[in-house]
Short mmCIF file of C-alpha atoms in Angstrom, two decimals:
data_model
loop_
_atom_site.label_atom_id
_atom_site.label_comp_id
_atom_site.label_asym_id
_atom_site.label_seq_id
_atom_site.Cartn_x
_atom_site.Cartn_y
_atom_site.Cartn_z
CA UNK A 1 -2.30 6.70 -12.15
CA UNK A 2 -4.89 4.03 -12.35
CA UNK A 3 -6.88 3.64 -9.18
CA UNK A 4 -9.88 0.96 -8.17
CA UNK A 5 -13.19 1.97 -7.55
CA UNK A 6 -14.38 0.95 -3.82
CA UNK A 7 -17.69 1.62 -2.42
CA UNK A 8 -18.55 2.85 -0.20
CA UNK A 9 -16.11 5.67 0.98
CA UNK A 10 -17.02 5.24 4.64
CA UNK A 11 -19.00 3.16 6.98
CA UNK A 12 -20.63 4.18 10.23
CA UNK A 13 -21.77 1.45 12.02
CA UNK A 14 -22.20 0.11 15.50
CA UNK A 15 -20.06 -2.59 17.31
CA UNK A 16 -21.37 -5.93 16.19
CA UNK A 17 -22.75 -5.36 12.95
CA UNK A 18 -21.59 -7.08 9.64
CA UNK A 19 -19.84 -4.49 6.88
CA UNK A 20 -19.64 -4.96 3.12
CA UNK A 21 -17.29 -2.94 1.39
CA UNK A 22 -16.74 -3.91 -2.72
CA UNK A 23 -13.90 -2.79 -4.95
CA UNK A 24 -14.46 -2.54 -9.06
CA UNK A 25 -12.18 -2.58 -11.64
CA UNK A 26 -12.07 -1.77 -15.94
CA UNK A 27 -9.48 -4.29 -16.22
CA UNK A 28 -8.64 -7.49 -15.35
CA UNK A 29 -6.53 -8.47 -12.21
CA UNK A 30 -4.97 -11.60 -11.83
CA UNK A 31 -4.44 -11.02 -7.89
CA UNK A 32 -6.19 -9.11 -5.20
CA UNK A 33 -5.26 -8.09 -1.92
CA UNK A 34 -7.12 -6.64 0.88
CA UNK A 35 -5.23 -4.66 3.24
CA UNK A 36 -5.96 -2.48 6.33
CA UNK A 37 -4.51 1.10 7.51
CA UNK A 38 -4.04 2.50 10.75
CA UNK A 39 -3.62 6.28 10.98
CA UNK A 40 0.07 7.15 10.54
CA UNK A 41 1.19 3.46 9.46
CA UNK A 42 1.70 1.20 6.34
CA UNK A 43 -1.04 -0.69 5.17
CA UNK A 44 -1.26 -4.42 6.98
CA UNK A 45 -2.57 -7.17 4.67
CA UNK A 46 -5.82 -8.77 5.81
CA UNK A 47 -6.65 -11.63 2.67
CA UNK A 48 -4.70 -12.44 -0.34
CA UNK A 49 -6.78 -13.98 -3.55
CA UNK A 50 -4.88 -15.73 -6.32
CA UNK A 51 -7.76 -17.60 -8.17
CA UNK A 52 -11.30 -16.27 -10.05
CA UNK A 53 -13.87 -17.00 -8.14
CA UNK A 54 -11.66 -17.62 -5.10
CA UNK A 55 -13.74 -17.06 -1.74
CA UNK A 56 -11.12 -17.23 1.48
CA UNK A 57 -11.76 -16.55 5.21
CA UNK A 58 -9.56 -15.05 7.61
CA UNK A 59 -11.30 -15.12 11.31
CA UNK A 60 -14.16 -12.55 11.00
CA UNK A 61 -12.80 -11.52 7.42
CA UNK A 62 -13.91 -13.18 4.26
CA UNK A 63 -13.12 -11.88 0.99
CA UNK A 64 -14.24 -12.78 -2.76
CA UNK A 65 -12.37 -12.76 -6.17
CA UNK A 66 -15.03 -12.11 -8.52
CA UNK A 67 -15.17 -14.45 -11.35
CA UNK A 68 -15.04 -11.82 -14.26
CA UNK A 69 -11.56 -10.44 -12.44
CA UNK A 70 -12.37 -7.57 -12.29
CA UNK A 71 -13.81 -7.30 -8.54
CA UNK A 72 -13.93 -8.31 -5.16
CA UNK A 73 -15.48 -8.03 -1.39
CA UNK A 74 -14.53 -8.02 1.80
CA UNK A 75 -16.73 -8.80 4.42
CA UNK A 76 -16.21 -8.39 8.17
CA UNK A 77 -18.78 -10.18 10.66
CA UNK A 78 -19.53 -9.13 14.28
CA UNK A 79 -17.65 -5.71 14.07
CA UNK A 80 -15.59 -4.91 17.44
CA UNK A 81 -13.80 -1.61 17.97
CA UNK A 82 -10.36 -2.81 16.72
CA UNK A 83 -11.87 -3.16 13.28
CA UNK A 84 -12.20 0.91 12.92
CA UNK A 85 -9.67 2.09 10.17
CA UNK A 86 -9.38 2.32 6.45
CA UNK A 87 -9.50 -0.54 4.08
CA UNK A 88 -7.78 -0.46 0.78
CA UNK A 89 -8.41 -3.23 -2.11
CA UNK A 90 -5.55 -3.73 -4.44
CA UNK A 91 -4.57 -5.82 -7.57
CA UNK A 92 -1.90 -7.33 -9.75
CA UNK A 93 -1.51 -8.47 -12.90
CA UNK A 94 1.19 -11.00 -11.30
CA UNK A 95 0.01 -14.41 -10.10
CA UNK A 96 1.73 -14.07 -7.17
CA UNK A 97 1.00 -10.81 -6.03
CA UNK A 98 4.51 -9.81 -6.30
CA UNK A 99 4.34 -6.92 -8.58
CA UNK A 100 3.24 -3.54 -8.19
CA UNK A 101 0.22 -2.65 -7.26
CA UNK A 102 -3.42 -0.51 -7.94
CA UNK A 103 -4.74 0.30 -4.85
CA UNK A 104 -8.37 1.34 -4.48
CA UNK A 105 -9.82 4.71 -3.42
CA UNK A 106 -10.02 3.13 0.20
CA UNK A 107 -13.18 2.83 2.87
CA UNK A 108 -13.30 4.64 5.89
CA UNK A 109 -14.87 2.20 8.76
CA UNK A 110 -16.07 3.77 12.15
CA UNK A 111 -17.64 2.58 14.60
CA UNK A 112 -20.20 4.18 16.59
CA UNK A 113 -20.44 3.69 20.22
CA UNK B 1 4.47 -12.00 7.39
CA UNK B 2 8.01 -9.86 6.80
CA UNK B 3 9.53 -7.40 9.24
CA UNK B 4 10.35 -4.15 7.55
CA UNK B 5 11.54 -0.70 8.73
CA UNK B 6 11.40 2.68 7.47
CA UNK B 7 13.67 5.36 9.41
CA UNK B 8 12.67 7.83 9.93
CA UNK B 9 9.39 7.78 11.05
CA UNK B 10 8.57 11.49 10.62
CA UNK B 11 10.46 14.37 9.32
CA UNK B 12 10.31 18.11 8.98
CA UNK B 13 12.69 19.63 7.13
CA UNK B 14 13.04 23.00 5.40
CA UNK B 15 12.35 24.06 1.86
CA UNK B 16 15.30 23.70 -0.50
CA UNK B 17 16.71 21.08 1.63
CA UNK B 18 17.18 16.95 1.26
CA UNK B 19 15.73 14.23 2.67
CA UNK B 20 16.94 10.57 3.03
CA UNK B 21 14.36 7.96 3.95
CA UNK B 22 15.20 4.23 4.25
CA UNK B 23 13.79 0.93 4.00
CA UNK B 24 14.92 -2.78 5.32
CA UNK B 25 13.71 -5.77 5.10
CA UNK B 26 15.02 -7.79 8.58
CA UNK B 27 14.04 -10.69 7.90
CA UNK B 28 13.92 -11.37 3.96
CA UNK B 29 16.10 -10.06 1.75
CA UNK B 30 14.57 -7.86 -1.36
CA UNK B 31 14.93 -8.58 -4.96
CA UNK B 32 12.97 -5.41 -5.46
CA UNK B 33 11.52 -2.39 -3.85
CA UNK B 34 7.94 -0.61 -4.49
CA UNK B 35 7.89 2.90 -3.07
CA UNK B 36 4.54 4.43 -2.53
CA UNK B 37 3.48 8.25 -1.93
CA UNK B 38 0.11 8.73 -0.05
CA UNK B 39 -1.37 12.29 0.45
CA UNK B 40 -3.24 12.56 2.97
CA UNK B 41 -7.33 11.32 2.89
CA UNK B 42 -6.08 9.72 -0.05
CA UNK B 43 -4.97 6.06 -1.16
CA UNK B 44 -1.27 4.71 -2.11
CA UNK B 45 0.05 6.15 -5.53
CA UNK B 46 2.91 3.97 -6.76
CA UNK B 47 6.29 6.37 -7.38
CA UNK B 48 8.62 3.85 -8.85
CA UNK B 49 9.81 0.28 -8.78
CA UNK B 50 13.31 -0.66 -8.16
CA UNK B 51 15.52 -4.29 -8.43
CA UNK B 52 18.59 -4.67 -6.34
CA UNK B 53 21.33 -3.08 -8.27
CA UNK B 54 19.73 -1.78 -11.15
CA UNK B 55 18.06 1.86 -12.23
CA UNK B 56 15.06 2.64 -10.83
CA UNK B 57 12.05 2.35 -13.10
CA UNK B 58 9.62 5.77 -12.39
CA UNK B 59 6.03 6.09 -12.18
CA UNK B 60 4.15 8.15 -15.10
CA UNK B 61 4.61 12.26 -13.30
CA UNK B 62 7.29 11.13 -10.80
CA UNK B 63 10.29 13.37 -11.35
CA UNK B 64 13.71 10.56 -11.23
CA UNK B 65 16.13 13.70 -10.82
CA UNK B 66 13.93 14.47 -7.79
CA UNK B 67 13.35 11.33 -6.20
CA UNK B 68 16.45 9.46 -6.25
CA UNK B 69 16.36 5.41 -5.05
CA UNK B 70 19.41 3.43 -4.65
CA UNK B 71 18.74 0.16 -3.98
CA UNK B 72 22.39 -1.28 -3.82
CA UNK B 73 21.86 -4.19 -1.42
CA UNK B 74 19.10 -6.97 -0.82
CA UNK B 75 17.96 -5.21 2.49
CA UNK B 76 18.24 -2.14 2.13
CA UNK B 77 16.92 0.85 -0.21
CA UNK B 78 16.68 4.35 0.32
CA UNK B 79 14.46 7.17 -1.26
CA UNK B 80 15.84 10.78 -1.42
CA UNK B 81 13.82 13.50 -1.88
CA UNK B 82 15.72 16.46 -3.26
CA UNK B 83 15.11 20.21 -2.95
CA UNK B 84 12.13 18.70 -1.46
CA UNK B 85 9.33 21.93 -2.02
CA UNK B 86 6.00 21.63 0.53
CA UNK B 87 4.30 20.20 -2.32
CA UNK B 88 5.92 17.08 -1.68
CA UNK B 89 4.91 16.94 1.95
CA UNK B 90 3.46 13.13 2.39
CA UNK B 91 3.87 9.85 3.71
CA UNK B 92 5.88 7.79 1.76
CA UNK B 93 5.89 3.94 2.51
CA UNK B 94 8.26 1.13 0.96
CA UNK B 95 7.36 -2.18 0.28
CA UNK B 96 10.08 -4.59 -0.27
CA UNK B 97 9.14 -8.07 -2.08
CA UNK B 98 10.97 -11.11 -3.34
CA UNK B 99 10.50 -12.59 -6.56
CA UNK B 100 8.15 -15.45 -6.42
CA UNK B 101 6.85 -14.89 -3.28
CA UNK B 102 3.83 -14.34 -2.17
CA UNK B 103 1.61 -10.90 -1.65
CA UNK B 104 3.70 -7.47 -0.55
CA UNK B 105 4.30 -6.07 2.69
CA UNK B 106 4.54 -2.79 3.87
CA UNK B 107 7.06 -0.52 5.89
CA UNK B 108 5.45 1.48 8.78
CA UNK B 109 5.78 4.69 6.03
CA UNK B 110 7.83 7.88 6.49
CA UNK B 111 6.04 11.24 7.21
CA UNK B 112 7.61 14.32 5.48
CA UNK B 113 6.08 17.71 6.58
CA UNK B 114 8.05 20.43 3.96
CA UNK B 115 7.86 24.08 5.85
#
């Protein structure tokens, strides 16, 4: 199946730095969604983005609907230990974000100490 | 956000045998039901969509006779995997979602280890 193209594949950073992590598409989505994963559990969503060109905040997370559609960021500022885990971008077609989804190749945060 | 549960959490079973994993939604009820497959180091692969009361609609390479999803009430679905072979040793997680709403949310996944 289809999968998005995020970059990088893993982050090593240390606590209180800023990460960048960007997810690319061929097609156009009319949703994305930004989710996290803990080892052994579901994915938790972080940001939701309904709207080209959509930038939204969510504490220390801020994410970006590109304007073409067919991309978006996630930043995270001030990095603390909690943040370690993998982050998966995914898209829709649906406005809503209510159908199913293409989830991105993922990025692999850790933190060193 | 929703509340949903996936029993069992983890699973070993033997070759040849069946496994039953379900999915509710406690808090919402589900007009229809994503179930994802996720190999490990990798990301979520859609297997198949289903709405409450109707035939499952399968994923390009996902076997229906092998996966079988009933989805016969608004908070619950289950996944079966039958004859399940090592190959299809993963985590599967459901993700239960009501028309109209907004964004999907995620059941804690199952973990299926074939021997």
């Amino acid at each position: 199946g289809q999968q998005l193209n995020q970059s990088p594949q893993s982050m090593f950073i240390q606590e209180g730095e800023d990460v960048s992590m960007n997810c690319t598409s061929s097609s156009i989505f009319n949703t994305w969604l930004w989710y996290k994963q803990d080892p052994g559990e579901g994915p938790v969503l972080l940001i939701a983005l309904y709207k080209a060109g959509e930038l939204t905040s969510n504490g220390r997370l801020t994410a970006q609907f590109g304007i073409t559609r067919k991309d978006s960021f996630l930043n995270i500022s001030a990095s603390i230990p909690s943040d370690v885990g993998i982050y998966f971008c995914a898209g829709t077609l649906s406005n809503f974000g209510n159908e199913k989804l293409t989830f991105g190749t993922g990025t692999r945060l850790t933190i060193i100490p | 956000g929703a509340v949903v549960s996936q029993h069992p959490s983890w699973v070993i079973c033997k070759s040849g045998t069946s496994v039953k994993i379900e999915c509710r939604s406690l808090d919402f009820q589900a007009t229809t039901m994503f179930w994802y497959r996720q190999f490990p180091k990798q990301s979520l692969m859609l297997m198949a969509t289903s709405n409450e009361g109707s035939k499952a609609t399968y994923e390009q390479g996902v076997e229906k006779d092998k996966f079988l999803i009933n989805h016969a009430s608004l908070t619950l679905s289950t996944l079966t995997v039958t004859s399940a072979h090592p190959e299809d040793s993963s985590f599967y997680i459901c993700s239960p979602q009501v028309t109209g709403r907004e964004t999907q949310y995620f059941g804690p996944g199952t973990r299926l280890l074939v021997l």
